[in-house]
CSV table of C-alpha atoms in Angstrom, one decimal:
chain,number,residue,atom,x,y,z
A,1,MET,CA,-14.5,7.3,-25.5
A,2,ASN,CA,-11.7,5.4,-26.4
A,3,GLU,CA,-10.4,6.2,-22.9
A,4,TRP,CA,-13.5,5.4,-21.2
A,5,LEU,CA,-13.5,1.8,-22.4
A,6,LEU,CA,-9.7,1.4,-21.0
A,7,ILE,CA,-11.0,3.1,-17.8
A,8,GLY,CA,-13.6,0.2,-17.9
A,9,LEU,CA,-10.7,-2.6,-18.4
A,10,MET,CA,-8.8,-1.3,-15.9
A,11,ALA,CA,-11.1,-1.5,-13.6
A,12,THR,CA,-11.6,-5.2,-14.4
A,13,VAL,CA,-8.3,-6.2,-14.2
A,14,THR,CA,-7.8,-4.4,-11.2
A,15,PHE,CA,-10.8,-5.6,-9.4
A,16,ILE,CA,-10.7,-9.4,-9.9
A,17,PRO,CA,-6.8,-10.2,-9.0
A,18,ARG,CA,-8.6,-7.9,-5.3
A,19,TYR,CA,-12.0,-9.8,-5.2
A,20,LEU,CA,-11.0,-13.2,-6.6
A,21,PRO,CA,-9.6,-14.5,-2.9
A,22,PHE,CA,-12.2,-13.0,-1.4
A,23,ALA,CA,-14.6,-14.2,-3.7
A,24,LEU,CA,-13.8,-17.9,-2.8
A,25,ALA,CA,-13.2,-17.6,1.4
A,26,GLY,CA,-14.8,-20.2,3.1
A,27,LYS,CA,-15.6,-22.0,-0.2
A,28,VAL,CA,-12.4,-23.8,-1.0
A,29,ARG,CA,-10.4,-25.3,1.9
A,30,MET,CA,-6.9,-24.1,1.5
A,31,SER,CA,-4.0,-26.1,2.2
A,32,PRO,CA,-2.3,-25.5,5.5
A,33,THR,CA,0.8,-24.9,3.3
A,34,LEU,CA,-0.3,-22.5,1.5
A,35,ALA,CA,-2.1,-20.6,4.6
A,36,ARG,CA,1.7,-20.4,6.2
A,37,GLY,CA,2.6,-18.7,3.0
A,38,LEU,CA,0.2,-16.4,3.0
A,39,ASP,CA,1.1,-15.3,6.7
A,40,PHE,CA,4.4,-13.9,4.9
A,41,VAL,CA,2.7,-11.9,3.0
A,42,PRO,CA,2.5,-8.9,5.4
A,43,ILE,CA,6.2,-9.0,6.2
A,44,ALA,CA,7.4,-10.4,2.3
A,45,VAL,CA,6.0,-7.1,0.1
A,46,LEU,CA,5.6,-4.7,2.9
A,47,THR,CA,9.4,-4.9,3.4
A,48,ALA,CA,10.0,-5.1,-0.4
A,49,ILE,CA,8.1,-1.8,-1.1
A,50,ILE,CA,9.6,-0.1,2.2
A,51,ALA,CA,13.3,-1.4,0.6
A,52,GLN,CA,12.6,0.3,-2.6
A,53,ALA,CA,11.1,3.7,-1.3
A,54,SER,CA,13.7,4.2,1.2
A,55,LEU,CA,16.7,3.0,-0.9
A,56,ILE,CA,15.8,3.8,-4.8
A,57,ARG,CA,15.0,7.7,-5.1
A,58,GLY,CA,14.8,9.3,-8.2
A,59,GLY,CA,14.9,6.3,-10.3
A,60,ASP,CA,18.5,5.2,-8.9
A,61,LEU,CA,20.1,3.3,-5.8
A,62,HIS,CA,21.1,6.2,-3.4
A,63,LEU,CA,22.9,4.9,-0.5
A,64,GLY,CA,24.8,7.5,1.8
A,65,LEU,CA,24.2,9.7,4.8
A,66,ASP,CA,22.0,12.2,2.4
A,67,ASN,CA,19.5,9.8,2.0
A,68,TYR,CA,16.9,11.2,4.5
A,69,HIS,CA,14.2,8.9,3.4
A,70,ALA,CA,16.6,5.6,5.0
A,71,LEU,CA,18.1,7.0,7.2
A,72,ALA,CA,14.4,7.6,8.9
A,73,ALA,CA,13.3,4.3,7.9
A,74,LEU,CA,16.2,2.8,9.9
A,75,THR,CA,15.3,5.0,13.0
A,76,SER,CA,11.9,4.1,12.7
A,77,PHE,CA,13.1,0.4,12.5
A,78,LEU,CA,15.2,1.1,15.7
A,79,ALA,CA,12.0,3.0,17.3
A,80,ALA,CA,10.1,0.2,16.6
A,81,LEU,CA,12.6,-2.4,18.0
A,82,ILE,CA,12.8,-0.8,21.2
A,83,TRP,CA,9.1,0.6,21.5
A,84,ARG,CA,7.3,-1.5,19.8
A,85,ARG,CA,4.2,0.7,18.9
A,86,LEU,CA,3.5,2.4,15.6
A,87,PHE,CA,2.4,5.7,16.4
A,88,VAL,CA,6.4,5.7,18.4
A,89,SER,CA,7.9,4.4,15.5
A,90,ILE,CA,6.2,6.9,12.9
A,91,VAL,CA,6.6,10.2,15.3
A,92,VAL,CA,10.3,8.9,15.6
A,93,GLY,CA,11.1,8.2,12.2
A,94,LEU,CA,9.5,11.7,11.1
A,95,GLY,CA,11.1,13.8,13.6
A,96,CYS,CA,14.7,12.4,12.6
A,97,PHE,CA,13.3,13.7,8.6
A,98,VAL,CA,12.2,16.8,9.4
A,99,ILE,CA,15.5,17.0,12.3
A,100,LEU,CA,17.4,16.6,8.9
A,101,ARG,CA,15.8,18.2,6.5
A,102,LEU,CA,16.0,21.6,9.1
A,103,LEU,CA,19.5,21.3,9.6
A,104,THR,CA,20.4,21.4,5.9
A,105,ILE,CA,18.3,24.1,5.7
A,106,ALA,CA,20.2,25.9,8.2
A,107,ALA,CA,23.5,24.4,7.1
A,108,SER,CA,22.8,25.8,3.5
A,109,VAL,CA,21.7,29.7,4.9
B,1,MET,CA,-22.3,-6.4,17.6
B,2,SER,CA,-23.7,-3.0,18.7
B,3,SER,CA,-23.5,0.1,16.4
B,4,LYS,CA,-21.6,1.7,19.2
B,5,HIS,CA,-19.0,-1.0,18.4
B,6,ARG,CA,-19.1,-0.7,14.7
B,7,SER,CA,-19.0,2.8,14.7
B,8,ARG,CA,-15.8,2.8,17.2
B,9,GLN,CA,-14.0,0.5,14.8
B,10,PHE,CA,-14.9,2.5,11.3
B,11,TRP,CA,-13.4,5.4,13.4
B,12,LEU,CA,-10.2,3.7,14.5
B,13,GLY,CA,-9.5,2.2,10.8
B,14,VAL,CA,-10.1,6.1,9.6
B,15,LEU,CA,-7.6,7.0,12.4
B,16,GLU,CA,-4.8,4.3,11.8
B,17,THR,CA,-4.7,5.4,8.4
B,18,VAL,CA,-3.9,8.8,8.8
B,19,PRO,CA,0.1,8.3,8.2
B,20,LEU,CA,-0.7,6.6,5.3
B,21,VAL,CA,-3.8,8.9,3.9
B,22,VAL,CA,-0.9,11.8,4.2
B,23,ALA,CA,1.6,10.0,2.6
B,24,ALA,CA,-0.4,8.8,-0.7
B,25,PHE,CA,-1.9,12.6,-0.8
B,26,PRO,CA,1.0,13.8,-2.9
B,27,PHE,CA,1.0,11.3,-5.0
B,28,GLY,CA,-2.3,11.6,-5.7
B,29,VAL,CA,-1.5,15.1,-6.7
B,30,VAL,CA,1.0,14.0,-8.7
B,31,PHE,CA,-1.1,11.6,-10.7
B,32,GLY,CA,-3.6,14.7,-11.5
B,33,ALA,CA,-0.9,17.0,-12.1
B,34,LEU,CA,0.8,14.9,-14.5
B,35,ALA,CA,-2.9,13.9,-16.0
B,36,GLN,CA,-3.6,17.5,-17.0
B,37,SER,CA,-0.2,18.2,-18.1
B,38,HIS,CA,-0.2,15.3,-21.0
B,39,GLY,CA,-3.5,16.8,-22.0
B,40,MET,CA,-6.3,14.7,-20.3
B,41,ASP,CA,-9.9,15.8,-19.9
B,42,PHE,CA,-10.6,16.6,-16.2
B,43,LEU,CA,-13.7,14.1,-16.3
B,44,VAL,CA,-11.6,11.0,-17.5
B,45,THR,CA,-8.7,12.0,-15.2
B,46,LEU,CA,-11.5,11.6,-11.8
B,47,GLY,CA,-13.2,8.9,-13.4
B,48,MET,CA,-9.8,6.9,-13.6
B,49,SER,CA,-9.4,7.8,-9.6
B,50,ALA,CA,-12.8,7.0,-9.0
B,51,ILE,CA,-13.3,3.7,-10.7
B,52,VAL,CA,-10.1,2.4,-11.1
B,53,PHE,CA,-8.6,3.8,-7.7
B,54,ALA,CA,-5.1,2.1,-8.4
B,55,GLY,CA,-2.4,4.6,-7.8
B,56,ALA,CA,0.3,2.6,-9.6
B,57,SER,CA,-1.6,1.3,-12.2
B,58,GLN,CA,-3.3,4.6,-12.7
B,59,PHE,CA,0.7,6.3,-13.3
B,60,ILE,CA,1.7,3.9,-15.5
B,61,ALA,CA,-1.7,4.1,-17.9
B,62,ILE,CA,-1.5,7.6,-18.2
B,63,THR,CA,2.2,7.4,-18.9
B,64,LEU,CA,1.7,4.5,-21.5
B,65,LEU,CA,-1.5,6.7,-23.0
B,66,ALA,CA,1.0,9.6,-24.1
B,67,SER,CA,3.0,7.4,-25.6
B,68,ALA,CA,0.6,6.2,-27.7
B,69,THR,CA,0.7,2.9,-26.6
B,70,ALA,CA,-2.1,0.0,-27.5
B,71,ILE,CA,-5.2,-0.2,-25.3
B,72,PRO,CA,-4.4,-4.0,-24.7
B,73,VAL,CA,-0.9,-3.7,-23.9
B,74,ILE,CA,-1.9,-0.7,-20.7
B,75,VAL,CA,-5.1,-3.3,-19.6
B,76,ALA,CA,-2.1,-6.1,-19.4
B,77,THR,CA,0.6,-4.3,-17.9
B,78,VAL,CA,-2.1,-3.3,-15.3
B,79,PHE,CA,-3.0,-6.7,-14.5
B,80,VAL,CA,0.4,-7.7,-13.9
B,81,VAL,CA,0.7,-4.5,-11.4
B,82,ASN,CA,-2.1,-5.5,-9.2
B,83,LEU,CA,-0.9,-9.0,-8.4
B,84,ARG,CA,-0.1,-7.9,-5.9
B,85,GLN,CA,-3.2,-7.2,-4.5
B,86,MET,CA,-4.3,-10.9,-5.0
B,87,LEU,CA,-1.8,-11.7,-2.3
B,88,TYR,CA,-3.2,-8.8,0.1
B,89,SER,CA,-6.8,-10.3,-0.8
B,90,ALA,CA,-5.7,-14.3,-0.4
B,91,ASN,CA,-4.0,-13.0,3.1
B,92,LEU,CA,-6.9,-11.7,4.2
B,93,MET,CA,-9.4,-14.8,3.1
B,94,GLN,CA,-9.6,-16.3,7.0
B,95,HIS,CA,-11.3,-13.0,8.1
B,96,ALA,CA,-13.3,-12.9,4.6
B,97,GLY,CA,-14.9,-16.1,5.3
B,98,ASN,CA,-18.1,-15.5,7.0
B,99,TRP,CA,-18.6,-11.7,5.4
B,100,PRO,CA,-21.6,-11.4,3.1
B,101,GLN,CA,-20.7,-11.3,-0.8
B,102,PRO,CA,-21.9,-7.7,-1.4
B,103,THR,CA,-19.0,-6.8,1.2
B,104,ARG,CA,-16.7,-8.5,0.2
B,105,VAL,CA,-17.3,-7.2,-3.4
B,106,LEU,CA,-17.3,-3.7,-1.7
B,107,LEU,CA,-13.9,-4.1,0.4
B,108,ALA,CA,-12.2,-5.8,-2.3
B,109,PHE,CA,-12.8,-2.9,-5.0
B,110,PHE,CA,-11.2,-0.3,-1.9
B,111,LEU,CA,-8.1,-3.0,-1.2
B,112,THR,CA,-4.9,-0.8,-1.3
B,113,ASP,CA,-1.2,-1.1,0.2
B,114,GLU,CA,-2.5,1.4,2.5
B,115,THR,CA,-5.6,-0.4,3.8
B,116,PHE,CA,-4.3,-3.5,3.9
B,117,ALA,CA,-0.8,-2.3,6.1
B,118,ALA,CA,-3.9,-0.4,8.3
B,119,VAL,CA,-6.0,-4.2,8.8
B,120,THR,CA,-2.9,-6.3,8.7
B,121,ASP,CA,-1.2,-4.0,11.6
B,122,ARG,CA,-4.5,-4.3,13.6
B,123,VAL,CA,-5.2,-8.3,13.1
B,124,ASN,CA,-1.8,-8.5,14.5
B,125,ARG,CA,-2.1,-6.2,17.4
B,126,HIS,CA,-5.5,-7.3,18.1
B,127,PRO,CA,-6.1,-10.9,16.6
B,128,GLY,CA,-10.0,-12.5,16.6
B,129,GLU,CA,-11.3,-8.5,17.2
B,130,ALA,CA,-15.1,-8.0,16.1
B,131,GLY,CA,-15.7,-5.8,13.4
B,132,LEU,CA,-13.3,-6.2,11.4
B,133,ARG,CA,-14.9,-5.2,8.1
B,134,TRP,CA,-15.8,-1.9,9.9
B,135,PHE,CA,-12.4,-1.1,10.4
B,136,TYR,CA,-11.2,-1.8,7.2
B,137,LEU,CA,-14.2,0.5,6.1
B,138,GLY,CA,-13.4,3.0,7.3
B,139,SER,CA,-9.5,2.6,6.8
B,140,ALA,CA,-10.8,2.6,2.4
B,141,LEU,CA,-13.1,5.2,2.3
B,142,PHE,CA,-10.8,7.7,4.3
B,143,MET,CA,-8.5,6.6,1.3
B,144,TYR,CA,-10.2,6.7,-0.8
B,145,SER,CA,-12.2,10.0,-0.5
B,146,PHE,CA,-8.0,11.6,-0.4
B,147,TRP,CA,-7.5,10.0,-3.3
B,148,GLN,CA,-10.4,11.5,-5.0
B,149,ILE,CA,-9.5,14.8,-3.5
B,150,SER,CA,-5.8,14.8,-4.1
B,151,THR,CA,-6.3,14.0,-7.5
B,152,VAL,CA,-8.9,17.2,-8.3
B,153,VAL,CA,-6.3,19.4,-6.3
B,154,GLY,CA,-3.3,18.0,-8.9
B,155,PHE,CA,-5.5,18.3,-11.6
B,156,SER,CA,-6.4,22.6,-10.9
B,157,LEU,CA,-3.4,23.5,-8.8
B,158,GLY,CA,-0.6,20.8,-9.8
B,159,ARG,CA,1.2,23.5,-12.0
B,160,ARG,CA,1.1,26.1,-8.8
B,161,PHE,CA,3.0,24.1,-6.8
B,162,PRO,CA,5.2,21.7,-8.8
B,163,GLY,CA,7.6,21.5,-5.9
B,164,LEU,CA,4.3,19.1,-3.6
B,165,ALA,CA,6.4,15.9,-4.7
B,166,ASP,CA,10.0,17.0,-3.4
B,167,TRP,CA,8.7,17.5,0.0
B,168,GLY,CA,9.1,14.1,0.4
B,169,LEU,CA,6.1,13.0,2.1
B,170,ASP,CA,5.9,9.5,1.1
B,171,VAL,CA,8.6,9.3,4.2
B,172,ALA,CA,5.1,9.3,6.3
B,173,MET,CA,4.6,5.3,4.2
B,174,ILE,CA,7.9,4.7,4.8
B,175,VAL,CA,8.2,4.9,8.7
B,176,ALA,CA,4.5,3.5,8.8
B,177,PHE,CA,4.9,0.7,7.0
B,178,VAL,CA,8.4,0.1,9.2
B,179,GLY,CA,6.4,0.3,12.2
B,180,ILE,CA,3.9,-1.9,11.4
B,181,VAL,CA,6.0,-4.6,9.8
B,182,THR,CA,9.0,-4.9,12.5
B,183,PRO,CA,6.8,-6.0,15.3
B,184,MET,CA,5.5,-8.8,13.2
B,185,LEU,CA,9.3,-10.2,13.2
B,186,ARG,CA,9.0,-12.9,15.4
B,187,ALA,CA,10.8,-15.8,14.5
B,188,ARG,CA,13.9,-16.7,12.7
B,189,ALA,CA,12.2,-17.2,9.6
B,190,ASP,CA,10.1,-14.0,10.2
B,191,TRP,CA,13.3,-12.0,10.0
B,192,VAL,CA,14.8,-13.8,7.2
B,193,CYS,CA,12.1,-13.6,5.3
B,194,ALA,CA,12.3,-9.4,5.3
B,195,ALA,CA,15.7,-9.7,4.3
B,196,VAL,CA,15.4,-11.5,1.3
B,197,ALA,CA,12.4,-9.4,0.3
B,198,PHE,CA,15.0,-6.2,1.1
B,199,ALA,CA,17.7,-8.0,-0.8
B,200,ALA,CA,15.5,-8.7,-3.8
B,201,SER,CA,13.7,-5.9,-4.6
B,202,ILE,CA,16.8,-3.5,-4.3
B,203,LEU,CA,18.5,-6.5,-7.0
B,204,THR,CA,15.2,-6.0,-9.0
B,205,TYR,CA,14.2,-2.3,-8.7
B,206,GLU,CA,14.8,-1.9,-12.4
B,207,TRP,CA,12.2,-4.7,-13.3
B,208,PRO,CA,9.2,-2.7,-15.4
B,209,HIS,CA,5.7,-2.5,-13.9
B,210,GLN,CA,6.9,-3.2,-10.3
B,211,THR,CA,7.3,-7.0,-11.5
B,212,GLY,CA,10.7,-6.7,-9.0
B,213,LEU,CA,7.7,-6.3,-6.3
B,214,LEU,CA,5.9,-9.1,-7.2
B,215,PHE,CA,8.8,-11.2,-7.6
B,216,SER,CA,10.5,-10.3,-4.5
B,217,SER,CA,7.5,-10.6,-2.2
B,218,ILE,CA,7.1,-14.2,-3.7
B,219,VAL,CA,10.8,-15.5,-3.5
B,220,ALA,CA,10.4,-13.7,0.0
B,221,ILE,CA,7.6,-16.0,1.3
B,222,CYS,CA,8.6,-19.5,-0.1
B,223,VAL,CA,12.0,-18.8,1.7
B,224,GLY,CA,9.8,-17.9,4.8
B,225,LEU,CA,7.9,-21.0,4.2
B,226,LEU,CA,10.7,-23.4,3.4
B,227,LEU,CA,12.6,-22.4,7.3
B,228,ASN,CA,9.4,-23.1,9.3
B,229,THR,CA,8.0,-26.3,7.8
B,230,GLY,CA,6.5,-28.1,10.4
B,231,GLY,CA,6.8,-25.4,12.8
B,232,PRO,CA,3.6,-24.0,14.4
B,233,SER,CA,2.1,-21.3,12.1
B,234,THR,CA,2.6,-17.8,13.7
């Protein structure tokens, strides 16, 4: 029973931040400064997630050529700079990751 | 707008979320397996995925539950973890202005990192395109369905392939986010904002409950804003 209470409360505190700005859209006038700041949200948040997901592996900072997630991210970044196509960045990044994995397996056999 | 156009936008939303769903799937499986190993009831586990629908919050809740943390503490932690979603919602406000309230409630419930990334990428590549809410709905329902499926798979099979989390499938999320963010880097302020977010999130990775992510994002947004003051909004 306590678990369902927890789920209900979690659902509430999860929904409020997701909904509040939507609820106010079109009803409040946003200052131009705030609006310009919000334009940076995708760059700021997604980059922070990328950095942690690629460099923090297993709970620790993992720098080195054996961090394939970071190498895939770097390759994908270069591909994105050159071609500016999401699909290409994904394929190149994943390709890099798979090749590195296969090479590691081949080297250990 | 014709129903054909709506349907097209919906399926585009599904299609463009594929790499993110692939990346999220193992997280759902791990969540299901973890819940099962902590002795949680199947219905409670699925209920959490279906009613809360927020990956990081669910992991934290389960971990805290296992250590017998008091419910108010868990709820407060989950609230802090989800403040990031408020930034997403605020960023999308400009599009939500002409959505009816029931649509806003529905789409807000489905707001995740994955759907925000897909939607913001769509807006970036096709500014002013009609039918964004249908694209959003396609992305969201696809993500939602797979989150439920992955939870069930994890709960019932988790122990039979415990290595799934080590396959590194989260690389799909990383490369997709890189592919989404990179073309957005145009002005100098954009690059500096990204650099600050990158560095700050590494410096703060040990902060509890993803507060480092939130803090780094806010600092990066402020730096970006300071640099482009007076300039045209991009």
